[in-house]
């Protein structure tokens, strides 16, 4: 049988991520015995073993690894469909709410470009309401896939555009953001090597796909925390040049001569048929 139910996928993904039936059952808000039976029934229907069960615990088989990867994507699609349908609900009916688009943006990035886009689109006839959703490092991709956002400003090479349609909007250089009183702040330019191994000023670490890279620098959770740590002389950060818009008086920005350029794209799900989204993309392409 080639048809899977959303409930079955949700059960399997919980077990596959927890690798423990008890924790998965607690996460799902159900008892363990029916969860175990549901997974066994799923394996019988598919005709493959998805999990290896032994005294040491639970592990995924090759087939289980495939279903976990595909199942997550399928659940994202169904979740996205529900979220976008709720946002569109009533927009086509007489007296219904105005259509609304959720635009995911990295906090404090491309501020001037974002303001120009919002102003230009608001001037268009029948423009939809735009909800700006600030997010952390590299979170835009997940928000587009699971429907929390309809469209996003994404920055190559930091964000992956795989699976999305996109339009290039802007290219800019990168800067080092340092404490204003640090000796390096007096330099006209710096290289990545100059800021990658400063004993008293370790590079800030941002999460990528939920995990922090190794290193001595502080783990950064949001822009406010970063701004304060830089001002206190505890860290240095590398950002696109447009980040100058949020710098404090206690900060200094120095261009990096060998950092790769950052290209800002507006990106959206390839299957989208939203007329409101098409209008926003047209406006962005004309900036």
PDB file of C-alpha atoms in Angstrom:
ATOM      1  CA  UNK A   1       0.000   0.000   0.000  1.00  0.00           C
ATOM      2  CA  UNK A   2       1.395   3.358  -1.069  1.00  0.00           C
ATOM      3  CA  UNK A   3      -0.949   5.660   0.876  1.00  0.00           C
ATOM      4  CA  UNK A   4       0.076   7.005   4.276  1.00  0.00           C
ATOM      5  CA  UNK A   5      -2.104   8.871   6.720  1.00  0.00           C
ATOM      6  CA  UNK A   6      -0.916  12.071   8.345  1.00  0.00           C
ATOM      7  CA  UNK A   7      -1.560  10.545  11.774  1.00  0.00           C
ATOM      8  CA  UNK A   8       0.716   7.595  10.969  1.00  0.00           C
ATOM      9  CA  UNK A   9       3.500   9.886   9.807  1.00  0.00           C
ATOM     10  CA  UNK A  10       3.173  12.043  12.903  1.00  0.00           C
ATOM     11  CA  UNK A  11       3.439   8.957  15.132  1.00  0.00           C
ATOM     12  CA  UNK A  12       6.443   7.581  13.249  1.00  0.00           C
ATOM     13  CA  UNK A  13       8.332  10.886  13.132  1.00  0.00           C
ATOM     14  CA  UNK A  14       7.903  11.315  16.891  1.00  0.00           C
ATOM     15  CA  UNK A  15       9.328   7.841  17.564  1.00  0.00           C
ATOM     16  CA  UNK A  16      12.122   8.285  15.007  1.00  0.00           C
ATOM     17  CA  UNK A  17      13.199  11.610  16.508  1.00  0.00           C
ATOM     18  CA  UNK A  18      12.991  10.495  20.132  1.00  0.00           C
ATOM     19  CA  UNK A  19      14.245   6.919  19.515  1.00  0.00           C
ATOM     20  CA  UNK A  20      12.218   6.026  22.579  1.00  0.00           C
ATOM     21  CA  UNK A  21       8.572   4.913  22.585  1.00  0.00           C
ATOM     22  CA  UNK A  22       7.882   6.275  26.054  1.00  0.00           C
ATOM     23  CA  UNK A  23       9.162   9.785  25.276  1.00  0.00           C
ATOM     24  CA  UNK A  24       7.413   9.768  21.897  1.00  0.00           C
ATOM     25  CA  UNK A  25       4.111   8.775  23.503  1.00  0.00           C
ATOM     26  CA  UNK A  26       4.470  11.555  26.075  1.00  0.00           C
ATOM     27  CA  UNK A  27       5.237  14.054  23.315  1.00  0.00           C
ATOM     28  CA  UNK A  28       2.144  12.930  21.393  1.00  0.00           C
ATOM     29  CA  UNK A  29      -0.077  12.960  24.483  1.00  0.00           C
ATOM     30  CA  UNK A  30      -1.020   9.276  24.239  1.00  0.00           C
ATOM     31  CA  UNK A  31      -0.305   5.957  25.922  1.00  0.00           C
ATOM     32  CA  UNK A  32       2.669   3.878  24.788  1.00  0.00           C
ATOM     33  CA  UNK A  33       0.877   0.581  23.868  1.00  0.00           C
ATOM     34  CA  UNK A  34      -1.347   2.073  21.120  1.00  0.00           C
ATOM     35  CA  UNK A  35       1.642   3.961  19.739  1.00  0.00           C
ATOM     36  CA  UNK A  36       3.667   0.738  19.525  1.00  0.00           C
ATOM     37  CA  UNK A  37       0.763  -1.018  17.802  1.00  0.00           C
ATOM     38  CA  UNK A  38       0.374   1.838  15.310  1.00  0.00           C
ATOM     39  CA  UNK A  39       4.054   1.632  14.316  1.00  0.00           C
ATOM     40  CA  UNK A  40       3.853  -2.149  13.952  1.00  0.00           C
ATOM     41  CA  UNK A  41       0.760  -1.822  11.755  1.00  0.00           C
ATOM     42  CA  UNK A  42       2.560   0.772   9.627  1.00  0.00           C
ATOM     43  CA  UNK A  43       5.528  -1.587   9.134  1.00  0.00           C
ATOM     44  CA  UNK A  44       3.188  -4.440   8.129  1.00  0.00           C
ATOM     45  CA  UNK A  45       1.370  -2.236   5.631  1.00  0.00           C
ATOM     46  CA  UNK A  46       4.620  -1.009   4.065  1.00  0.00           C
ATOM     47  CA  UNK A  47       6.208  -4.459   4.173  1.00  0.00           C
ATOM     48  CA  UNK A  48       9.478  -3.156   5.657  1.00  0.00           C
ATOM     49  CA  UNK A  49      11.084  -2.777   9.069  1.00  0.00           C
ATOM     50  CA  UNK A  50      11.404   0.866  10.047  1.00  0.00           C
ATOM     51  CA  UNK A  51      12.922   0.420  13.509  1.00  0.00           C
ATOM     52  CA  UNK A  52      15.415  -1.923  15.144  1.00  0.00           C
ATOM     53  CA  UNK A  53      14.300  -2.764  18.681  1.00  0.00           C
ATOM     54  CA  UNK A  54      16.674  -4.350  21.195  1.00  0.00           C
ATOM     55  CA  UNK A  55      17.737  -4.080  24.836  1.00  0.00           C
ATOM     56  CA  UNK A  56      19.826  -1.002  24.104  1.00  0.00           C
ATOM     57  CA  UNK A  57      16.842   0.869  22.715  1.00  0.00           C
ATOM     58  CA  UNK A  58      15.481   1.853  19.331  1.00  0.00           C
ATOM     59  CA  UNK A  59      17.356   2.732  16.137  1.00  0.00           C
ATOM     60  CA  UNK A  60      16.323   3.463  12.572  1.00  0.00           C
ATOM     61  CA  UNK A  61      16.742   1.035   9.694  1.00  0.00           C
ATOM     62  CA  UNK A  62      17.645   2.291   6.242  1.00  0.00           C
ATOM     63  CA  UNK A  63      13.961   2.338   5.353  1.00  0.00           C
ATOM     64  CA  UNK A  64      13.242   4.221   8.573  1.00  0.00           C
ATOM     65  CA  UNK A  65      15.832   6.892   7.717  1.00  0.00           C
ATOM     66  CA  UNK A  66      14.140   7.417   4.347  1.00  0.00           C
ATOM     67  CA  UNK A  67      10.659   7.643   5.870  1.00  0.00           C
ATOM     68  CA  UNK A  68      11.857  10.066   8.544  1.00  0.00           C
ATOM     69  CA  UNK A  69      13.294  12.425   5.910  1.00  0.00           C
ATOM     70  CA  UNK A  70      10.288  12.146   3.587  1.00  0.00           C
ATOM     71  CA  UNK A  71       7.799  12.145   6.458  1.00  0.00           C
ATOM     72  CA  UNK A  72       9.085  15.414   7.886  1.00  0.00           C
ATOM     73  CA  UNK A  73       8.760  17.029   4.464  1.00  0.00           C
ATOM     74  CA  UNK A  74       5.234  15.644   4.006  1.00  0.00           C
ATOM     75  CA  UNK A  75       4.125  16.892   7.426  1.00  0.00           C
ATOM     76  CA  UNK A  76       5.577  20.314   6.637  1.00  0.00           C
ATOM     77  CA  UNK A  77       3.497  20.405   3.444  1.00  0.00           C
ATOM     78  CA  UNK A  78       0.253  19.493   5.196  1.00  0.00           C
ATOM     79  CA  UNK A  79       0.926  21.939   8.026  1.00  0.00           C
ATOM     80  CA  UNK A  80       1.728  24.660   5.502  1.00  0.00           C
ATOM     81  CA  UNK A  81      -1.490  23.968   3.587  1.00  0.00           C
ATOM     82  CA  UNK A  82      -3.568  24.333   6.756  1.00  0.00           C
ATOM     83  CA  UNK A  83      -1.827  27.531   7.859  1.00  0.00           C
ATOM     84  CA  UNK A  84      -2.080  29.201   4.463  1.00  0.00           C
ATOM     85  CA  UNK A  85      -5.705  28.143   4.044  1.00  0.00           C
ATOM     86  CA  UNK A  86      -6.578  29.749   7.391  1.00  0.00           C
ATOM     87  CA  UNK A  87      -4.841  32.968   6.350  1.00  0.00           C
ATOM     88  CA  UNK A  88      -6.751  33.011   3.071  1.00  0.00           C
ATOM     89  CA  UNK A  89     -10.069  32.110   4.740  1.00  0.00           C
ATOM     90  CA  UNK A  90     -12.731  34.679   4.035  1.00  0.00           C
ATOM     91  CA  UNK A  91     -10.533  36.821   1.783  1.00  0.00           C
ATOM     92  CA  UNK A  92     -12.584  35.841  -1.296  1.00  0.00           C
ATOM     93  CA  UNK A  93     -15.994  36.333   0.342  1.00  0.00           C
ATOM     94  CA  UNK A  94     -18.030  39.520   0.478  1.00  0.00           C
ATOM     95  CA  UNK A  95     -17.117  41.464   3.579  1.00  0.00           C
ATOM     96  CA  UNK A  96     -14.288  39.052   4.419  1.00  0.00           C
ATOM     97  CA  UNK A  97     -10.910  40.117   5.779  1.00  0.00           C
ATOM     98  CA  UNK A  98      -8.261  41.504   3.455  1.00  0.00           C
ATOM     99  CA  UNK A  99      -5.805  38.934   2.117  1.00  0.00           C
ATOM    100  CA  UNK A 100      -2.662  38.670   4.245  1.00  0.00           C
ATOM    101  CA  UNK A 101       0.889  37.594   3.466  1.00  0.00           C
ATOM    102  CA  UNK A 102       3.506  36.710   6.066  1.00  0.00           C
ATOM    103  CA  UNK A 103       7.007  37.892   5.129  1.00  0.00           C
ATOM    104  CA  UNK A 104       9.871  36.275   7.076  1.00  0.00           C
ATOM    105  CA  UNK A 105      12.990  38.410   7.460  1.00  0.00           C
ATOM    106  CA  UNK A 106      16.206  37.990   9.388  1.00  0.00           C
ATOM    107  CA  UNK A 107      16.063  40.469  12.256  1.00  0.00           C
ATOM    108  CA  UNK A 108      17.914  43.717  11.440  1.00  0.00           C
ATOM    109  CA  UNK A 109      19.018  42.570   7.970  1.00  0.00           C
ATOM    110  CA  UNK A 110      18.311  44.545   4.767  1.00  0.00           C
ATOM    111  CA  UNK A 111      16.336  47.144   6.715  1.00  0.00           C
ATOM    112  CA  UNK A 112      16.414  49.828   4.015  1.00  0.00           C
ATOM    113  CA  UNK A 113      15.483  47.344   1.277  1.00  0.00           C
ATOM    114  CA  UNK A 114      12.628  45.965   3.379  1.00  0.00           C
ATOM    115  CA  UNK A 115      11.211  49.439   4.023  1.00  0.00           C
ATOM    116  CA  UNK A 116      11.363  50.303   0.311  1.00  0.00           C
ATOM    117  CA  UNK A 117       9.579  47.053  -0.555  1.00  0.00           C
ATOM    118  CA  UNK A 118       6.808  47.555   2.000  1.00  0.00           C
ATOM    119  CA  UNK A 119       6.225  51.165   0.945  1.00  0.00           C
ATOM    120  CA  UNK A 120       6.177  50.346  -2.772  1.00  0.00           C
ATOM    121  CA  UNK A 121       3.824  47.398  -2.358  1.00  0.00           C
ATOM    122  CA  UNK A 122       1.439  49.307  -0.079  1.00  0.00           C
ATOM    123  CA  UNK A 123       0.950  51.796  -2.914  1.00  0.00           C
ATOM    124  CA  UNK A 124      -0.268  49.057  -5.275  1.00  0.00           C
ATOM    125  CA  UNK A 125      -4.031  48.686  -5.907  1.00  0.00           C
ATOM    126  CA  UNK A 126      -5.559  45.793  -3.920  1.00  0.00           C
ATOM    127  CA  UNK A 127      -2.323  45.233  -2.002  1.00  0.00           C
ATOM    128  CA  UNK A 128      -2.561  42.508   0.626  1.00  0.00           C
ATOM    129  CA  UNK A 129      -1.763  43.139   4.273  1.00  0.00           C
ATOM    130  CA  UNK A 130       1.890  42.285   4.965  1.00  0.00           C
ATOM    131  CA  UNK A 131       2.817  40.818   8.346  1.00  0.00           C
ATOM    132  CA  UNK A 132       6.572  41.088   8.877  1.00  0.00           C
ATOM    133  CA  UNK A 133       7.889  38.127  10.856  1.00  0.00           C
ATOM    134  CA  UNK A 134      11.441  38.710  12.188  1.00  0.00           C
ATOM    135  CA  UNK A 135      13.421  35.519  12.708  1.00  0.00           C
ATOM    136  CA  UNK A 136      16.862  34.322  13.694  1.00  0.00           C
ATOM    137  CA  UNK A 137      19.792  33.076  11.640  1.00  0.00           C
ATOM    138  CA  UNK A 138      18.736  30.746   8.784  1.00  0.00           C
ATOM    139  CA  UNK A 139      15.168  30.271  10.073  1.00  0.00           C
ATOM    140  CA  UNK A 140      13.463  31.611   6.953  1.00  0.00           C
ATOM    141  CA  UNK A 141      13.746  28.301   5.091  1.00  0.00           C
ATOM    142  CA  UNK A 142      11.863  26.330   7.726  1.00  0.00           C
ATOM    143  CA  UNK A 143       9.191  29.030   7.994  1.00  0.00           C
ATOM    144  CA  UNK A 144       8.531  28.866   4.256  1.00  0.00           C
ATOM    145  CA  UNK A 145       8.375  25.075   4.236  1.00  0.00           C
ATOM    146  CA  UNK A 146       5.925  24.688   7.123  1.00  0.00           C
ATOM    147  CA  UNK A 147       3.663  27.605   6.222  1.00  0.00           C
ATOM    148  CA  UNK A 148       4.540  30.032   8.980  1.00  0.00           C
ATOM    149  CA  UNK A 149       5.586  32.368   6.162  1.00  0.00           C
ATOM    150  CA  UNK A 150       4.414  32.844   2.581  1.00  0.00           C
ATOM    151  CA  UNK A 151       7.532  34.641   1.375  1.00  0.00           C
ATOM    152  CA  UNK A 152      10.968  35.515   2.789  1.00  0.00           C
ATOM    153  CA  UNK A 153      14.004  37.695   2.317  1.00  0.00           C
ATOM    154  CA  UNK A 154      16.900  35.228   2.214  1.00  0.00           C
ATOM    155  CA  UNK A 155      20.632  35.792   2.040  1.00  0.00           C
ATOM    156  CA  UNK A 156      23.030  33.660   0.020  1.00  0.00           C
ATOM    157  CA  UNK A 157      25.391  32.036   0.896  1.00  0.00           C
ATOM    158  CA  UNK A 158      23.885  31.755   4.405  1.00  0.00           C
ATOM    159  CA  UNK A 159      20.387  30.585   3.396  1.00  0.00           C
ATOM    160  CA  UNK A 160      19.604  27.667   1.095  1.00  0.00           C
ATOM    161  CA  UNK A 161      17.266  28.494  -1.796  1.00  0.00           C
ATOM    162  CA  UNK A 162      16.819  24.832  -2.779  1.00  0.00           C
ATOM    163  CA  UNK A 163      13.196  24.049  -3.588  1.00  0.00           C
ATOM    164  CA  UNK A 164      12.103  27.690  -3.766  1.00  0.00           C
ATOM    165  CA  UNK A 165      11.545  30.163  -6.558  1.00  0.00           C
ATOM    166  CA  UNK A 166      13.455  33.399  -5.997  1.00  0.00           C
ATOM    167  CA  UNK A 167      14.314  36.804  -7.397  1.00  0.00           C
ATOM    168  CA  UNK A 168      17.660  38.499  -6.729  1.00  0.00           C
ATOM    169  CA  UNK A 169      17.238  41.936  -5.162  1.00  0.00           C
ATOM    170  CA  UNK A 170      20.558  43.216  -3.843  1.00  0.00           C
ATOM    171  CA  UNK A 171      24.265  42.377  -3.482  1.00  0.00           C
ATOM    172  CA  UNK A 172      26.415  43.847  -0.710  1.00  0.00           C
ATOM    173  CA  UNK A 173      29.717  43.348   1.048  1.00  0.00           C
ATOM    174  CA  UNK A 174      30.318  42.244   4.620  1.00  0.00           C
ATOM    175  CA  UNK A 175      31.594  44.094   7.676  1.00  0.00           C
ATOM    176  CA  UNK A 176      33.141  43.219  11.005  1.00  0.00           C
ATOM    177  CA  UNK A 177      31.194  44.664  13.938  1.00  0.00           C
ATOM    178  CA  UNK A 178      33.577  45.409  16.824  1.00  0.00           C
ATOM    179  CA  UNK A 179      33.648  47.344  20.080  1.00  0.00           C
ATOM    180  CA  UNK A 180      34.338  50.977  19.181  1.00  0.00           C
ATOM    181  CA  UNK A 181      37.377  51.130  21.477  1.00  0.00           C
ATOM    182  CA  UNK A 182      39.145  48.020  20.170  1.00  0.00           C
ATOM    183  CA  UNK A 183      42.427  48.565  18.242  1.00  0.00           C
ATOM    184  CA  UNK A 184      41.035  46.770  15.178  1.00  0.00           C
ATOM    185  CA  UNK A 185      38.192  49.301  15.010  1.00  0.00           C
ATOM    186  CA  UNK A 186      40.685  51.954  13.907  1.00  0.00           C
ATOM    187  CA  UNK A 187      41.598  50.019  10.739  1.00  0.00           C
ATOM    188  CA  UNK A 188      40.137  51.143   7.399  1.00  0.00           C
ATOM    189  CA  UNK A 189      39.669  47.518   6.253  1.00  0.00           C
ATOM    190  CA  UNK A 190      40.137  44.051   7.698  1.00  0.00           C
ATOM    191  CA  UNK A 191      40.359  40.498   6.397  1.00  0.00           C
ATOM    192  CA  UNK A 192      38.505  37.449   7.690  1.00  0.00           C
ATOM    193  CA  UNK A 193      41.818  36.211   9.133  1.00  0.00           C
ATOM    194  CA  UNK A 194      42.143  39.448  11.104  1.00  0.00           C
ATOM    195  CA  UNK A 195      38.908  38.803  13.013  1.00  0.00           C
ATOM    196  CA  UNK A 196      38.822  35.008  13.131  1.00  0.00           C
ATOM    197  CA  UNK A 197      41.434  34.522  15.851  1.00  0.00           C
ATOM    198  CA  UNK A 198      41.559  37.567  18.123  1.00  0.00           C
ATOM    199  CA  UNK A 199      42.469  36.286  21.639  1.00  0.00           C
ATOM    200  CA  UNK A 200      40.431  38.855  23.542  1.00  0.00           C
ATOM    201  CA  UNK A 201      37.562  39.041  21.044  1.00  0.00           C
ATOM    202  CA  UNK A 202      36.228  35.625  19.926  1.00  0.00           C
ATOM    203  CA  UNK A 203      33.772  35.400  17.037  1.00  0.00           C
ATOM    204  CA  UNK A 204      30.102  35.229  17.982  1.00  0.00           C
ATOM    205  CA  UNK A 205      28.454  31.869  17.290  1.00  0.00           C
ATOM    206  CA  UNK A 206      24.994  31.646  15.708  1.00  0.00           C
ATOM    207  CA  UNK A 207      22.964  28.420  15.499  1.00  0.00           C
ATOM    208  CA  UNK A 208      22.767  26.669  12.144  1.00  0.00           C
ATOM    209  CA  UNK A 209      19.908  24.189  11.862  1.00  0.00           C
ATOM    210  CA  UNK A 210      19.493  24.145  15.611  1.00  0.00           C
ATOM    211  CA  UNK A 211      23.136  23.594  16.627  1.00  0.00           C
ATOM    212  CA  UNK A 212      26.001  25.977  17.422  1.00  0.00           C
ATOM    213  CA  UNK A 213      29.371  25.576  15.689  1.00  0.00           C
ATOM    214  CA  UNK A 214      32.334  24.862  17.985  1.00  0.00           C
ATOM    215  CA  UNK A 215      34.473  27.718  19.214  1.00  0.00           C
ATOM    216  CA  UNK A 216      35.246  29.946  22.194  1.00  0.00           C
ATOM    217  CA  UNK A 217      32.840  32.747  21.227  1.00  0.00           C
ATOM    218  CA  UNK A 218      29.503  33.276  22.994  1.00  0.00           C
ATOM    219  CA  UNK A 219      26.370  31.513  21.748  1.00  0.00           C
ATOM    220  CA  UNK A 220      24.094  34.201  20.337  1.00  0.00           C
ATOM    221  CA  UNK A 221      20.331  33.921  20.722  1.00  0.00           C
ATOM    222  CA  UNK A 222      19.147  37.266  19.363  1.00  0.00           C
ATOM    223  CA  UNK A 223      20.343  40.594  18.008  1.00  0.00           C
ATOM    224  CA  UNK A 224      19.915  42.494  21.283  1.00  0.00           C
ATOM    225  CA  UNK A 225      22.187  40.063  23.107  1.00  0.00           C
ATOM    226  CA  UNK A 226      24.782  40.333  20.335  1.00  0.00           C
ATOM    227  CA  UNK A 227      24.695  44.145  20.356  1.00  0.00           C
ATOM    228  CA  UNK A 228      25.293  44.241  24.099  1.00  0.00           C
ATOM    229  CA  UNK A 229      28.119  41.689  24.041  1.00  0.00           C
ATOM    230  CA  UNK A 230      29.908  43.586  21.259  1.00  0.00           C
ATOM    231  CA  UNK A 231      29.500  46.875  23.153  1.00  0.00           C
ATOM    232  CA  UNK A 232      30.967  45.224  26.274  1.00  0.00           C
ATOM    233  CA  UNK A 233      34.020  44.023  24.331  1.00  0.00           C
ATOM    234  CA  UNK A 234      33.130  40.333  24.616  1.00  0.00           C
ATOM    235  CA  UNK A 235      32.769  39.364  20.950  1.00  0.00           C
ATOM    236  CA  UNK A 236      33.065  40.366  17.286  1.00  0.00           C
ATOM    237  CA  UNK A 237      30.542  39.526  14.563  1.00  0.00           C
ATOM    238  CA  UNK A 238      30.493  39.397  10.767  1.00  0.00           C
ATOM    239  CA  UNK A 239      27.380  40.793   9.073  1.00  0.00           C
ATOM    240  CA  UNK A 240      26.209  42.151   5.708  1.00  0.00           C
ATOM    241  CA  UNK A 241      26.948  45.847   5.245  1.00  0.00           C
ATOM    242  CA  UNK A 242      23.263  46.752   5.694  1.00  0.00           C
ATOM    243  CA  UNK A 243      23.593  45.816   9.386  1.00  0.00           C
ATOM    244  CA  UNK A 244      25.040  49.297   9.918  1.00  0.00           C
ATOM    245  CA  UNK A 245      21.412  50.437  10.338  1.00  0.00           C
ATOM    246  CA  UNK A 246      21.147  48.942  13.839  1.00  0.00           C
ATOM    247  CA  UNK A 247      24.623  49.670  15.233  1.00  0.00           C
ATOM    248  CA  UNK A 248      25.042  51.494  18.551  1.00  0.00           C
ATOM    249  CA  UNK A 249      27.453  54.318  19.293  1.00  0.00           C
ATOM    250  CA  UNK A 250      29.573  51.734  21.162  1.00  0.00           C
ATOM    251  CA  UNK A 251      30.045  49.726  17.938  1.00  0.00           C
ATOM    252  CA  UNK A 252      32.382  50.124  14.972  1.00  0.00           C
ATOM    253  CA  UNK A 253      31.905  48.671  11.482  1.00  0.00           C
ATOM    254  CA  UNK A 254      34.969  47.849   9.360  1.00  0.00           C
ATOM    255  CA  UNK A 255      34.679  46.476   5.776  1.00  0.00           C
ATOM    256  CA  UNK A 256      36.035  42.967   5.172  1.00  0.00           C
ATOM    257  CA  UNK A 257      38.021  42.852   1.958  1.00  0.00           C
ATOM    258  CA  UNK A 258      37.924  39.089   1.356  1.00  0.00           C
ATOM    259  CA  UNK A 259      34.470  38.109   2.650  1.00  0.00           C
ATOM    260  CA  UNK A 260      32.131  36.735  -0.048  1.00  0.00           C
ATOM    261  CA  UNK A 261      29.372  39.095  -1.172  1.00  0.00           C
ATOM    262  CA  UNK A 262      25.930  38.589   0.333  1.00  0.00           C
ATOM    263  CA  UNK A 263      23.068  38.368  -2.174  1.00  0.00           C
ATOM    264  CA  UNK A 264      19.585  39.121  -0.879  1.00  0.00           C
ATOM    265  CA  UNK A 265      16.747  37.242  -2.603  1.00  0.00           C
ATOM    266  CA  UNK A 266      13.012  37.308  -2.194  1.00  0.00           C
ATOM    267  CA  UNK A 267      11.991  33.635  -2.103  1.00  0.00           C
ATOM    268  CA  UNK A 268       8.683  31.780  -2.080  1.00  0.00           C
ATOM    269  CA  UNK A 269       7.385  28.176  -2.423  1.00  0.00           C
ATOM    270  CA  UNK A 270       7.641  27.035  -6.032  1.00  0.00           C
ATOM    271  CA  UNK A 271       4.060  25.714  -6.070  1.00  0.00           C
ATOM    272  CA  UNK A 272       2.438  28.947  -4.860  1.00  0.00           C
ATOM    273  CA  UNK A 273      -0.560  30.215  -6.862  1.00  0.00           C
ATOM    274  CA  UNK A 274      -1.287  33.252  -4.689  1.00  0.00           C
ATOM    275  CA  UNK A 275      -2.185  36.355  -6.709  1.00  0.00           C
ATOM    276  CA  UNK A 276      -1.263  38.568  -3.750  1.00  0.00           C
ATOM    277  CA  UNK A 277       2.177  36.949  -3.575  1.00  0.00           C
ATOM    278  CA  UNK A 278       2.643  37.399  -7.329  1.00  0.00           C
ATOM    279  CA  UNK A 279       1.944  41.115  -6.888  1.00  0.00           C
ATOM    280  CA  UNK A 280       4.511  41.403  -4.096  1.00  0.00           C
ATOM    281  CA  UNK A 281       7.143  39.638  -6.233  1.00  0.00           C
ATOM    282  CA  UNK A 282       6.475  41.989  -9.155  1.00  0.00           C
ATOM    283  CA  UNK A 283       6.931  44.977  -6.857  1.00  0.00           C
ATOM    284  CA  UNK A 284      10.180  43.557  -5.441  1.00  0.00           C
ATOM    285  CA  UNK A 285      11.585  42.914  -8.918  1.00  0.00           C
ATOM    286  CA  UNK A 286      11.001  46.570  -9.869  1.00  0.00           C
ATOM    287  CA  UNK A 287      12.890  48.058  -6.894  1.00  0.00           C
TER     288      UNK A 287
END
